[in-house]
PDB file of C-alpha atoms in Angstrom:
ATOM      1  CA  MET A   1       0.243  -2.302  64.560  1.00 98.00           C
ATOM      2  CA  ARG A   2       1.678  -3.929  61.441  1.00 98.00           C
ATOM      3  CA  PHE A   3       1.939  -1.710  58.369  1.00 98.00           C
ATOM      4  CA  VAL A   4       2.438  -3.151  54.886  1.00 98.00           C
ATOM      5  CA  THR A   5       2.956  -1.802  51.388  1.00 98.00           C
ATOM      6  CA  TYR A   6       1.354  -3.966  48.729  1.00 98.00           C
ATOM      7  CA  THR A   7       0.076  -4.100  45.183  1.00 97.00           C
ATOM      8  CA  HIS A   8      -3.184  -5.484  43.844  1.00 96.00           C
ATOM      9  CA  PRO A   9      -4.419  -5.443  40.217  1.00 94.00           C
ATOM     10  CA  ASP A  10      -7.435  -3.345  41.218  1.00 92.00           C
ATOM     11  CA  ASP A  11      -5.715  -1.094  43.752  1.00 89.00           C
ATOM     12  CA  GLY A  12      -2.251  -0.318  42.446  1.00 93.00           C
ATOM     13  CA  GLU A  13       0.346   0.278  45.149  1.00 96.00           C
ATOM     14  CA  ARG A  14      -1.180   0.928  48.566  1.00 97.00           C
ATOM     15  CA  VAL A  15      -0.305   1.092  52.258  1.00 98.00           C
ATOM     16  CA  GLY A  16      -2.414  -0.772  54.768  1.00 97.00           C
ATOM     17  CA  VAL A  17      -2.568  -2.296  58.215  1.00 98.00           C
ATOM     18  CA  LEU A  18      -2.201  -6.068  58.413  1.00 98.00           C
ATOM     19  CA  ASP A  19      -4.685  -7.513  60.913  1.00 97.00           C
ATOM     20  CA  GLY A  20      -4.317 -11.281  60.962  1.00 96.00           C
ATOM     21  CA  ASP A  21      -4.524 -12.280  57.301  1.00 96.00           C
ATOM     22  CA  VAL A  22      -6.485  -9.200  56.207  1.00 97.00           C
ATOM     23  CA  ILE A  23      -5.096  -5.898  54.912  1.00 98.00           C
ATOM     24  CA  HIS A  24      -7.040  -2.727  55.747  1.00 97.00           C
ATOM     25  CA  ALA A  25      -5.998  -0.159  53.170  1.00 96.00           C
ATOM     26  CA  LEU A  26      -5.313   3.541  53.612  1.00 96.00           C
ATOM     27  CA  GLU A  27      -6.027   6.242  51.052  1.00 94.00           C
ATOM     28  CA  PRO A  28      -4.569   5.811  47.541  1.00 95.00           C
ATOM     29  CA  GLY A  29      -1.291   7.600  46.933  1.00 94.00           C
ATOM     30  CA  LEU A  30      -0.222   7.554  50.572  1.00 96.00           C
ATOM     31  CA  ARG A  31       3.238   6.121  51.278  1.00 97.00           C
ATOM     32  CA  LEU A  32       4.449   4.758  54.590  1.00 98.00           C
ATOM     33  CA  LEU A  33       7.217   7.353  54.469  1.00 98.00           C
ATOM     34  CA  ASP A  34       4.521  10.063  54.437  1.00 97.00           C
ATOM     35  CA  LEU A  35       3.303   8.845  57.844  1.00 98.00           C
ATOM     36  CA  LEU A  36       6.705   9.248  59.514  1.00 98.00           C
ATOM     37  CA  GLY A  37       8.366  12.409  60.767  1.00 97.00           C
ATOM     38  CA  ASP A  38       6.860  12.920  64.222  1.00 97.00           C
ATOM     39  CA  ASP A  39       6.759  10.984  67.494  1.00 94.00           C
ATOM     40  CA  GLY A  40       4.505   8.297  66.012  1.00 96.00           C
ATOM     41  CA  GLU A  41       1.146  10.039  66.353  1.00 97.00           C
ATOM     42  CA  ARG A  42       0.605  10.320  62.598  1.00 97.00           C
ATOM     43  CA  LEU A  43       1.390   6.653  62.030  1.00 98.00           C
ATOM     44  CA  ASP A  44      -0.836   5.561  64.908  1.00 98.00           C
ATOM     45  CA  ALA A  45      -3.737   7.734  63.753  1.00 97.00           C
ATOM     46  CA  ALA A  46      -3.469   6.389  60.207  1.00 97.00           C
ATOM     47  CA  GLY A  47      -3.451   2.811  61.477  1.00 97.00           C
ATOM     48  CA  ARG A  48      -6.532   3.341  63.606  1.00 97.00           C
ATOM     49  CA  ARG A  49      -8.258   5.024  60.682  1.00 96.00           C
ATOM     50  CA  ALA A  50      -7.490   2.044  58.454  1.00 96.00           C
ATOM     51  CA  LEU A  51      -8.841  -0.441  60.985  1.00 96.00           C
ATOM     52  CA  THR A  52     -12.073   1.445  61.706  1.00 95.00           C
ATOM     53  CA  ASP A  53     -12.800   2.915  58.258  1.00 93.00           C
ATOM     54  CA  PRO A  54     -10.697   1.137  55.619  1.00 90.00           C
ATOM     55  CA  ARG A  55     -10.685   2.398  52.039  1.00 90.00           C
ATOM     56  CA  GLN A  56     -10.342  -1.182  50.881  1.00 93.00           C
ATOM     57  CA  VAL A  57     -10.049  -4.611  52.523  1.00 96.00           C
ATOM     58  CA  ARG A  58      -7.992  -7.356  50.924  1.00 96.00           C
ATOM     59  CA  LYS A  59      -7.005 -10.822  51.995  1.00 97.00           C
ATOM     60  CA  LYS A  60      -3.246 -11.039  52.322  1.00 96.00           C
ATOM     61  CA  GLU A  61      -2.999 -13.856  49.781  1.00 96.00           C
ATOM     62  CA  GLU A  62      -4.724 -11.689  47.162  1.00 96.00           C
ATOM     63  CA  ALA A  63      -2.001  -9.052  47.365  1.00 97.00           C
ATOM     64  CA  THR A  64       1.703  -8.921  46.515  1.00 98.00           C
ATOM     65  CA  LEU A  65       3.654  -7.563  49.451  1.00 98.00           C
ATOM     66  CA  LEU A  66       6.361  -5.040  48.694  1.00 98.00           C
ATOM     67  CA  ALA A  67       8.975  -3.827  51.139  1.00 98.00           C
ATOM     68  CA  PRO A  68       7.214  -1.673  53.759  1.00 98.00           C
ATOM     69  CA  LEU A  69       9.496   1.146  52.563  1.00 98.00           C
ATOM     70  CA  PRO A  70      10.200   0.294  48.913  1.00 98.00           C
ATOM     71  CA  GLN A  71      12.839   3.045  48.590  1.00 95.00           C
ATOM     72  CA  PRO A  72      14.208   4.082  51.984  1.00 98.00           C
ATOM     73  CA  PRO A  73      16.427   7.184  51.980  1.00 98.00           C
ATOM     74  CA  THR A  74      19.414   5.275  53.385  1.00 98.00           C
ATOM     75  CA  VAL A  75      20.254   1.768  54.570  1.00 98.00           C
ATOM     76  CA  ARG A  76      22.941   1.227  57.188  1.00 98.00           C
ATOM     77  CA  ASP A  77      23.824  -2.371  58.008  1.00 98.00           C
ATOM     78  CA  PHE A  78      25.426  -3.034  61.383  1.00 98.00           C
ATOM     79  CA  MET A  79      27.117  -6.157  62.777  1.00 97.00           C
ATOM     80  CA  VAL A  80      26.075  -6.672  66.409  1.00 98.00           C
ATOM     81  CA  PHE A  81      25.826 -10.467  66.925  1.00 98.00           C
ATOM     82  CA  GLU A  82      29.001 -11.848  68.470  1.00 97.00           C
ATOM     83  CA  GLN A  83      28.415 -15.461  67.358  1.00 96.00           C
ATOM     84  CA  HIS A  84      28.121 -14.400  63.719  1.00 97.00           C
ATOM     85  CA  VAL A  85      31.229 -12.213  63.789  1.00 96.00           C
ATOM     86  CA  GLU A  86      33.311 -14.980  65.328  1.00 95.00           C
ATOM     87  CA  GLY A  87      32.013 -17.690  62.982  1.00 95.00           C
ATOM     88  CA  VAL A  88      32.584 -15.765  59.756  1.00 95.00           C
ATOM     89  CA  ALA A  89      36.057 -14.653  60.894  1.00 93.00           C
ATOM     90  CA  LYS A  90      37.074 -18.326  60.984  1.00 93.00           C
ATOM     91  CA  LEU A  91      36.642 -18.521  57.215  1.00 93.00           C
ATOM     92  CA  ALA A  92      39.917 -16.663  56.821  1.00 87.00           C
ATOM     93  CA  ASP A  93      41.651 -17.997  59.931  1.00 91.00           C
ATOM     94  CA  PRO A  94      40.420 -20.939  62.064  1.00 91.00           C
ATOM     95  CA  GLN A  95      42.113 -19.319  65.091  1.00 91.00           C
ATOM     96  CA  ALA A  96      40.574 -15.902  64.522  1.00 90.00           C
ATOM     97  CA  THR A  97      39.083 -13.995  67.430  1.00 90.00           C
ATOM     98  CA  ILE A  98      36.901 -10.914  67.531  1.00 94.00           C
ATOM     99  CA  PRO A  99      38.976  -7.706  67.453  1.00 92.00           C
ATOM    100  CA  PRO A 100      38.675  -5.576  70.630  1.00 95.00           C
ATOM    101  CA  ARG A 101      37.486  -2.608  68.550  1.00 95.00           C
ATOM    102  CA  TRP A 102      34.251  -4.474  67.740  1.00 97.00           C
ATOM    103  CA  TYR A 103      33.157  -4.165  71.368  1.00 97.00           C
ATOM    104  CA  GLU A 104      33.753  -0.406  71.483  1.00 97.00           C
ATOM    105  CA  ALA A 105      31.168   0.808  68.963  1.00 97.00           C
ATOM    106  CA  PRO A 106      28.506  -0.701  66.669  1.00 98.00           C
ATOM    107  CA  ALA A 107      30.232  -0.952  63.274  1.00 96.00           C
ATOM    108  CA  PHE A 108      28.199  -0.480  60.086  1.00 97.00           C
ATOM    109  CA  TYR A 109      28.433   0.184  56.364  1.00 96.00           C
ATOM    110  CA  PHE A 110      26.050   1.909  53.960  1.00 97.00           C
ATOM    111  CA  THR A 111      24.308  -0.412  51.523  1.00 97.00           C
ATOM    112  CA  ASN A 112      22.180   0.202  48.443  1.00 97.00           C
ATOM    113  CA  PRO A 113      18.631   1.600  48.908  1.00 98.00           C
ATOM    114  CA  TYR A 114      17.916   0.885  45.222  1.00 97.00           C
ATOM    115  CA  ALA A 115      18.434  -2.844  45.859  1.00 98.00           C
ATOM    116  CA  ILE A 116      15.452  -3.132  48.229  1.00 98.00           C
ATOM    117  CA  ILE A 117      12.938  -5.837  47.293  1.00 98.00           C
ATOM    118  CA  GLY A 118       9.794  -7.097  48.977  1.00 98.00           C
ATOM    119  CA  PRO A 119       9.069 -10.434  50.672  1.00 98.00           C
ATOM    120  CA  ASP A 120       7.048 -11.723  47.714  1.00 95.00           C
ATOM    121  CA  GLU A 121       9.658 -10.835  45.083  1.00 97.00           C
ATOM    122  CA  PRO A 122      12.202 -13.322  43.653  1.00 98.00           C
ATOM    123  CA  VAL A 123      15.828 -12.790  44.688  1.00 98.00           C
ATOM    124  CA  PRO A 124      18.327 -12.258  41.851  1.00 98.00           C
ATOM    125  CA  ILE A 125      21.785 -13.753  42.287  1.00 98.00           C
ATOM    126  CA  ALA A 126      24.509 -11.122  42.042  1.00 97.00           C
ATOM    127  CA  PRO A 127      26.104 -11.231  38.561  1.00 97.00           C
ATOM    128  CA  GLY A 128      29.005 -13.674  38.458  1.00 95.00           C
ATOM    129  CA  SER A 129      28.580 -14.984  42.001  1.00 97.00           C
ATOM    130  CA  ARG A 130      29.017 -18.670  42.786  1.00 97.00           C
ATOM    131  CA  ALA A 131      28.915 -18.279  46.563  1.00 98.00           C
ATOM    132  CA  PHE A 132      25.539 -16.622  47.141  1.00 98.00           C
ATOM    133  CA  ASP A 133      24.341 -16.423  50.743  1.00 98.00           C
ATOM    134  CA  LEU A 134      21.549 -15.145  52.964  1.00 98.00           C
ATOM    135  CA  GLU A 135      21.903 -13.097  56.150  1.00 98.00           C
ATOM    136  CA  LEU A 136      18.961 -13.024  58.562  1.00 99.00           C
ATOM    137  CA  GLU A 137      18.612  -9.694  60.346  1.00 99.00           C
ATOM    138  CA  VAL A 138      16.092  -7.370  61.963  1.00 99.00           C
ATOM    139  CA  ALA A 139      15.991  -3.713  60.974  1.00 99.00           C
ATOM    140  CA  ALA A 140      14.826  -0.642  62.851  1.00 99.00           C
ATOM    141  CA  VAL A 141      13.213   2.167  60.861  1.00 98.00           C
ATOM    142  CA  ILE A 142      13.784   5.760  61.947  1.00 98.00           C
ATOM    143  CA  GLY A 143      10.576   7.691  62.532  1.00 98.00           C
ATOM    144  CA  ARG A 144      11.741  11.253  63.128  1.00 98.00           C
ATOM    145  CA  PRO A 145      14.941  13.191  62.470  1.00 98.00           C
ATOM    146  CA  GLY A 146      17.741  13.574  64.974  1.00 98.00           C
ATOM    147  CA  THR A 147      21.405  14.420  65.250  1.00 98.00           C
ATOM    148  CA  ASP A 148      24.017  13.653  67.905  1.00 98.00           C
ATOM    149  CA  LEU A 149      21.445  11.617  69.804  1.00 98.00           C
ATOM    150  CA  THR A 150      22.105   9.772  73.029  1.00 98.00           C
ATOM    151  CA  PRO A 151      20.835   6.191  73.175  1.00 98.00           C
ATOM    152  CA  GLU A 152      18.118   7.345  75.561  1.00 97.00           C
ATOM    153  CA  GLN A 153      16.973   9.968  73.066  1.00 98.00           C
ATOM    154  CA  ALA A 154      17.346   7.646  70.073  1.00 98.00           C
ATOM    155  CA  GLU A 155      14.879   5.107  71.464  1.00 97.00           C
ATOM    156  CA  SER A 156      11.948   7.435  70.757  1.00 97.00           C
ATOM    157  CA  HIS A 157      13.168   8.026  67.186  1.00 98.00           C
ATOM    158  CA  ILE A 158      12.473   4.404  66.159  1.00 98.00           C
ATOM    159  CA  ALA A 159       9.136   4.013  64.342  1.00 98.00           C
ATOM    160  CA  GLY A 160       9.173   0.231  64.116  1.00 98.00           C
ATOM    161  CA  TYR A 161      10.932  -2.969  63.168  1.00 99.00           C
ATOM    162  CA  THR A 162      10.952  -5.336  60.210  1.00 99.00           C
ATOM    163  CA  ILE A 163      12.807  -8.409  58.962  1.00 99.00           C
ATOM    164  CA  LEU A 164      15.827  -7.745  56.736  1.00 99.00           C
ATOM    165  CA  ILE A 165      17.590 -10.338  54.591  1.00 99.00           C
ATOM    166  CA  ASP A 166      20.974  -9.158  53.361  1.00 98.00           C
ATOM    167  CA  TRP A 167      21.687 -11.223  50.250  1.00 98.00           C
ATOM    168  CA  SER A 168      25.458 -11.570  49.931  1.00 98.00           C
ATOM    169  CA  ALA A 169      27.743 -12.670  47.115  1.00 98.00           C
ATOM    170  CA  ARG A 170      30.485 -14.007  49.365  1.00 97.00           C
ATOM    171  CA  ASP A 171      33.053 -14.655  46.647  1.00 97.00           C
ATOM    172  CA  ILE A 172      32.744 -11.095  45.339  1.00 96.00           C
ATOM    173  CA  GLN A 173      32.523  -9.611  48.827  1.00 95.00           C
ATOM    174  CA  PHE A 174      35.646 -11.315  50.195  1.00 94.00           C
ATOM    175  CA  ALA A 175      37.646 -10.527  47.058  1.00 94.00           C
ATOM    176  CA  GLU A 176      36.829  -6.829  47.041  1.00 93.00           C
ATOM    177  CA  MET A 177      37.425  -6.422  50.799  1.00 91.00           C
ATOM    178  CA  GLN A 178      41.062  -7.384  50.269  1.00 92.00           C
ATOM    179  CA  VAL A 179      41.592  -3.803  49.043  1.00 92.00           C
ATOM    180  CA  PRO A 180      40.591  -3.167  51.987  1.00 87.00           C
ATOM    181  CA  LEU A 181      37.330  -1.388  51.312  1.00 87.00           C
ATOM    182  CA  GLY A 182      33.754  -2.458  51.162  1.00 84.00           C
ATOM    183  CA  PRO A 183      31.674  -4.514  51.017  1.00 91.00           C
ATOM    184  CA  VAL A 184      30.497  -3.045  47.728  1.00 91.00           C
ATOM    185  CA  LYS A 185      29.183  -5.162  44.826  1.00 95.00           C
ATOM    186  CA  GLY A 186      29.147  -8.211  47.081  1.00 96.00           C
ATOM    187  CA  LYS A 187      26.010  -6.798  48.720  1.00 96.00           C
ATOM    188  CA  ASP A 188      24.651  -4.564  45.990  1.00 95.00           C
ATOM    189  CA  THR A 189      21.995  -6.631  44.205  1.00 97.00           C
ATOM    190  CA  ALA A 190      19.178  -7.403  46.652  1.00 98.00           C
ATOM    191  CA  THR A 191      18.080  -6.661  50.222  1.00 98.00           C
ATOM    192  CA  THR A 192      14.697  -7.983  51.314  1.00 98.00           C
ATOM    193  CA  LEU A 193      12.538  -6.022  53.777  1.00 98.00           C
ATOM    194  CA  GLY A 194       9.218  -7.165  55.202  1.00 98.00           C
ATOM    195  CA  PRO A 195       6.689  -8.471  55.539  1.00 98.00           C
ATOM    196  CA  ALA A 196       5.534  -5.554  57.721  1.00 98.00           C
ATOM    197  CA  LEU A 197       6.714  -2.591  59.744  1.00 98.00           C
ATOM    198  CA  VAL A 198       5.825  -3.561  63.327  1.00 98.00           C
ATOM    199  CA  THR A 199       5.463  -0.711  65.815  1.00 98.00           C
ATOM    200  CA  PRO A 200       7.506  -0.844  69.052  1.00 98.00           C
ATOM    201  CA  ASP A 201       4.489  -1.335  71.319  1.00 97.00           C
ATOM    202  CA  GLU A 202       4.010  -4.795  69.776  1.00 98.00           C
ATOM    203  CA  LEU A 203       7.390  -5.874  71.217  1.00 98.00           C
ATOM    204  CA  ALA A 204       7.378  -4.126  74.601  1.00 97.00           C
ATOM    205  CA  SER A 205       6.368  -7.231  76.571  1.00 98.00           C
ATOM    206  CA  VAL A 206       9.382  -9.247  75.341  1.00 98.00           C
ATOM    207  CA  ARG A 207      12.095  -6.668  75.948  1.00 98.00           C
ATOM    208  CA  ARG A 208      15.170  -8.336  77.436  1.00 97.00           C
ATOM    209  CA  GLY A 209      18.606  -6.855  77.995  1.00 95.00           C
ATOM    210  CA  LYS A 210      19.565  -4.648  75.095  1.00 96.00           C
ATOM    211  CA  SER A 211      16.922  -5.993  72.729  1.00 98.00           C
ATOM    212  CA  PHE A 212      13.860  -8.251  72.504  1.00 98.00           C
ATOM    213  CA  ASP A 213      13.588 -11.977  73.187  1.00 98.00           C
ATOM    214  CA  LEU A 214      12.338 -12.950  69.752  1.00 98.00           C
ATOM    215  CA  ALA A 215      13.169 -16.347  68.232  1.00 98.00           C
ATOM    216  CA  MET A 216      14.863 -16.154  64.824  1.00 98.00           C
ATOM    217  CA  THR A 217      15.245 -19.072  62.404  1.00 98.00           C
ATOM    218  CA  ALA A 218      16.708 -19.546  58.934  1.00 98.00           C
ATOM    219  CA  SER A 219      16.068 -22.517  56.625  1.00 98.00           C
ATOM    220  CA  VAL A 220      17.139 -23.440  53.097  1.00 98.00           C
ATOM    221  CA  ASN A 221      14.909 -25.803  51.097  1.00 98.00           C
ATOM    222  CA  GLY A 222      13.154 -26.807  54.303  1.00 98.00           C
ATOM    223  CA  THR A 223      16.322 -27.592  56.273  1.00 98.00           C
ATOM    224  CA  LEU A 224      17.047 -25.476  59.335  1.00 98.00           C
ATOM    225  CA  ILE A 225      20.535 -23.949  59.127  1.00 98.00           C
ATOM    226  CA  GLY A 226      20.481 -21.842  62.304  1.00 98.00           C
ATOM    227  CA  GLN A 227      18.523 -20.131  65.029  1.00 98.00           C
ATOM    228  CA  ASP A 228      19.077 -17.413  67.600  1.00 98.00           C
ATOM    229  CA  SER A 229      17.280 -14.810  69.703  1.00 98.00           C
ATOM    230  CA  LEU A 230      17.237 -11.121  68.858  1.00 98.00           C
ATOM    231  CA  ALA A 231      18.151 -10.607  72.520  1.00 98.00           C
ATOM    232  CA  SER A 232      21.686 -11.820  71.651  1.00 98.00           C
ATOM    233  CA  MET A 233      22.529  -8.393  70.226  1.00 98.00           C
ATOM    234  CA  ALA A 234      25.611  -6.823  71.825  1.00 98.00           C
ATOM    235  CA  PHE A 235      24.359  -3.301  71.052  1.00 98.00           C
ATOM    236  CA  SER A 236      20.782  -2.048  71.214  1.00 98.00           C
ATOM    237  CA  PHE A 237      18.938  -0.491  68.292  1.00 98.00           C
ATOM    238  CA  ALA A 238      18.961   2.774  70.265  1.00 98.00           C
ATOM    239  CA  GLU A 239      22.759   2.585  70.556  1.00 98.00           C
ATOM    240  CA  MET A 240      22.970   1.888  66.834  1.00 98.00           C
ATOM    241  CA  ALA A 241      20.739   4.861  65.995  1.00 98.00           C
ATOM    242  CA  ALA A 242      22.700   7.120  68.341  1.00 98.00           C
ATOM    243  CA  TYR A 243      26.010   6.100  66.778  1.00 98.00           C
ATOM    244  CA  ALA A 244      24.600   6.577  63.276  1.00 98.00           C
ATOM    245  CA  SER A 245      23.526  10.123  64.216  1.00 98.00           C
ATOM    246  CA  ARG A 246      26.934  11.109  65.570  1.00 98.00           C
ATOM    247  CA  GLY A 247      28.102  14.220  63.690  1.00 98.00           C
ATOM    248  CA  THR A 248      25.313  13.843  61.131  1.00 98.00           C
ATOM    249  CA  TRP A 249      21.589  13.039  60.889  1.00 98.00           C
ATOM    250  CA  VAL A 250      19.246  10.115  60.907  1.00 98.00           C
ATOM    251  CA  LYS A 251      16.002  10.936  59.129  1.00 98.00           C
ATOM    252  CA  PRO A 252      12.524   9.414  58.658  1.00 98.00           C
ATOM    253  CA  GLY A 253      12.629   6.164  56.723  1.00 98.00           C
ATOM    254  CA  ASP A 254      16.308   5.438  57.335  1.00 98.00           C
ATOM    255  CA  VAL A 255      16.844   1.694  57.812  1.00 99.00           C
ATOM    256  CA  LEU A 256      19.276   0.327  60.401  1.00 99.00           C
ATOM    257  CA  GLY A 257      19.994  -3.393  59.977  1.00 98.00           C
ATOM    258  CA  SER A 258      21.159  -5.396  62.989  1.00 98.00           C
ATOM    259  CA  GLY A 259      23.602  -7.547  61.098  1.00 98.00           C
ATOM    260  CA  THR A 260      23.267 -11.307  60.913  1.00 98.00           C
ATOM    261  CA  CYS A 261      22.044 -13.246  63.924  1.00 98.00           C
ATOM    262  CA  GLY A 262      23.946 -16.275  65.148  1.00 98.00           C
ATOM    263  CA  GLY A 263      23.457 -19.127  62.681  1.00 97.00           C
ATOM    264  CA  GLY A 264      21.672 -16.824  60.251  1.00 98.00           C
ATOM    265  CA  CYS A 265      23.901 -17.367  57.221  1.00 98.00           C
ATOM    266  CA  LEU A 266      25.819 -20.048  55.346  1.00 98.00           C
ATOM    267  CA  ALA A 267      29.177 -18.280  55.749  1.00 98.00           C
ATOM    268  CA  GLU A 268      29.075 -18.943  59.468  1.00 97.00           C
ATOM    269  CA  LEU A 269      28.574 -22.661  58.774  1.00 97.00           C
ATOM    270  CA  TRP A 270      31.481 -22.566  56.333  1.00 97.00           C
ATOM    271  CA  GLY A 271      33.696 -20.868  58.920  1.00 96.00           C
ATOM    272  CA  ARG A 272      32.879 -23.348  61.664  1.00 95.00           C
ATOM    273  CA  TYR A 273      32.497 -26.601  59.743  1.00 96.00           C
ATOM    274  CA  GLY A 274      34.141 -26.110  56.338  1.00 95.00           C
ATOM    275  CA  ARG A 275      32.949 -25.206  52.863  1.00 94.00           C
ATOM    276  CA  ASP A 276      31.241 -28.561  52.448  1.00 95.00           C
ATOM    277  CA  ALA A 277      28.895 -27.899  55.363  1.00 95.00           C
ATOM    278  CA  HIS A 278      26.248 -26.522  52.984  1.00 97.00           C
ATOM    279  CA  PRO A 279      26.246 -25.553  49.305  1.00 98.00           C
ATOM    280  CA  PRO A 280      25.843 -21.888  48.315  1.00 98.00           C
ATOM    281  CA  LEU A 281      22.396 -20.720  47.263  1.00 98.00           C
ATOM    282  CA  ALA A 282      21.463 -21.490  43.665  1.00 98.00           C
ATOM    283  CA  SER A 283      18.630 -20.661  41.315  1.00 98.00           C
ATOM    284  CA  GLY A 284      15.480 -22.497  42.382  1.00 98.00           C
ATOM    285  CA  ASP A 285      16.400 -22.678  46.073  1.00 98.00           C
ATOM    286  CA  THR A 286      13.870 -21.506  48.650  1.00 98.00           C
ATOM    287  CA  VAL A 287      14.920 -19.596  51.755  1.00 98.00           C
ATOM    288  CA  THR A 288      12.543 -19.254  54.702  1.00 98.00           C
ATOM    289  CA  VAL A 289      13.246 -16.989  57.652  1.00 98.00           C
ATOM    290  CA  THR A 290      11.118 -16.274  60.699  1.00 98.00           C
ATOM    291  CA  VAL A 291      11.299 -13.717  63.474  1.00 98.00           C
ATOM    292  CA  GLU A 292       8.796 -14.094  66.279  1.00 98.00           C
ATOM    293  CA  ARG A 293       6.158 -11.308  66.227  1.00 98.00           C
ATOM    294  CA  LEU A 294       7.681  -9.777  63.072  1.00 98.00           C
ATOM    295  CA  GLY A 295       6.560 -12.553  60.718  1.00 98.00           C
ATOM    296  CA  ALA A 296       8.048 -14.888  58.151  1.00 98.00           C
ATOM    297  CA  ILE A 297       9.464 -14.572  54.649  1.00 98.00           C
ATOM    298  CA  THR A 298       9.814 -17.345  52.066  1.00 98.00           C
ATOM    299  CA  ALA A 299      11.985 -16.180  49.201  1.00 98.00           C
ATOM    300  CA  ARG A 300      12.809 -17.929  45.924  1.00 98.00           C
ATOM    301  CA  ILE A 301      16.285 -17.555  44.454  1.00 98.00           C
ATOM    302  CA  ALA A 302      16.006 -16.595  40.793  1.00 95.00           C
TER     303      ALA A 302
END
C-alpha cells in the first residue's frame, strides 16, 4: 500500500491510502507515526480500513501532499552508491579514488528532521548559497524499535520506502567540511520526502542483489541529468539499519536515506565534466525526480 499525509481546506491534515489518483482518508487526528511500532500489522489494518471504509475520499490533485512523516524523530543519510562517491570525489582531485574504508561499513551522518518538506512544497535555497544542488535518494522508514540488529533481523524492522531529495548547498558544505566536520549548514535547510510511504510488499517482485531494480531519474527544467537503478546500492537497507542500530537504537519513524544514486546530482556532473557542465539550481528552476514504483516529485526552487 501507499500511505500519504496531506492537507485539504475541508479536512485539515490527514493520513490516507493513495489508490491510483484517489486518496482514501483515515480518521482525523491520526498520524502515520501512530501506525508504526509493531511488525506492520497496525499499518496494514489501517490501510485496509481506509480502502474499504474511508472517512473521506479526495482526488490527489485536490490535496496538498506533505511528507509522509512530516517530523520524523531522526534522519540519517547514508552514502551507498559507488558511482556517486567516485564522481563527487573528483571535484577536489581529478585522480581521486574511493577510500577503502567506504567498502567496510555504510557511512552516514545525521541531518535535520526540522528541515523536512513535502513533495508539493517549494524548496528554499540555503541562505547565502550560490551552488545549490539536488541529491536523488530513496529512504527506508523504520517501523519498530531495535538495537544491535543483524541485517537479517533489521529487514523486518523496515515499514516502507519513500523518495528523498537531499537539497545541498555545495559551496557551504565543502567549505565547512574543511574543518573537517559536517556536513552541517550545507544540508540544513530542506529535505524532501514523498510522495508516499510504500510498503515493502509492493517491491518484493523486483528485489535484485542487495536492493530493488527500480529505475531512478533526475531532471532539471525538463533536461535529464542522470539515471540509475536502486539495485546499484553497495549496501542493503537492512545493512544500513543494522549499522545504525549498533550500540544504540533505531525507533519507529526514523528515516534512513540511501545517499545519492549515480547521476542523481549536479556535483557529480561537475566532478566528471567540470563546473560548466550544468549551472547550480536557482530560484524558478524545476526539479523532477522519479523512482519506479515509488512515484515522482516535481519541486520548484524558491
